[in-house]
């Protein structure tokens, strides 16, 4: 695990965006695993800038998002499909982009379909944020490390963290689809981005604490190709000896 610390959230976003751009340049057919959340907004803005400035070409690349709210159609402004269109997909030329269908009539079948599609494509690089409770995707504390893509109930902590993004907080869905931890761990490379003081304790627990299902992101200590990109606030409690000299 390589841990890179940048001055602030913008510098962290720029560093992570550069990693994604370099990946695409090295392999035009990259299969990207993508994430949502406030952390990723400056990162996608930067990736769109690099796309224009360096004429990146996503036309042979495909993407699979980590998660989607259950019960929201992609046309709903609060869906992760809408977030992705707004922040990235409307601005770059992906060959195809994939998210779970939040309103699929059979949730279980939709989860299996999505997991199979990811498996068939093979994730080259998976981008992750981290929830305040250590969740990755919507894999909440206690999730089995070998879990696959599925329909899940959100915890109170996650509802608390995300409901402010909804015009009416009570409208935030209580269920979601998420790639499983086992699914995520099959990605060849993983980049986790954590910024801001709200992530300080949980980031330290994830990278330097015990590997435990109580802290889903701690599973990354078991993966052979992980880069953690944090800003100084989020990294404040990460032991100095774990931080890469840049
Ligand atoms: C959300 C998403 C995660 C995301 C995380 C962090 O609930 N399901 O995929 O990484 O929480 O969000 P934020 O960047 O807004 O802190």
Coordinates of C-alpha atoms in Angstrom, one line a residue, residues 1 128-129 136 145 181 184-185 190-192 206-207 211 215-228:
X1 CA 0.0 0.0 0.0
X128 CA -12.8 4.5 -4.0
X129 CA -13.8 7.1 -1.4
X136 CA -16.4 1.5 0.7
X145 CA -14.8 -9.5 2.7
X181 CA -16.0 -6.1 -1.2
X184 CA -13.8 -4.6 -5.5
X185 CA -10.8 -6.6 -4.4
X190 CA -7.2 0.4 -6.4
X191 CA -7.0 4.2 -5.6
X192 CA -8.7 5.4 -2.5
X206 CA -8.3 1.6 7.7
X207 CA -4.6 1.8 6.8
X211 CA -7.8 -5.7 9.2
X215 CA -13.8 -1.4 9.1
X216 CA -14.5 -2.3 5.5
X217 CA -11.7 -0.2 4.0
X218 CA -9.1 -2.1 6.1
X219 CA -9.5 -5.0 3.6
X220 CA -7.3 -2.9 1.3
X221 CA -4.3 -3.8 3.4
X222 CA -4.7 -7.3 1.8
X223 CA -4.6 -6.0 -1.8
X224 CA -1.2 -5.9 -3.6
X225 CA -1.7 -2.7 -5.6
X226 CA -3.3 0.1 -3.6
X227 CA -2.6 3.8 -3.6
X228 CA -4.2 6.0 -0.9

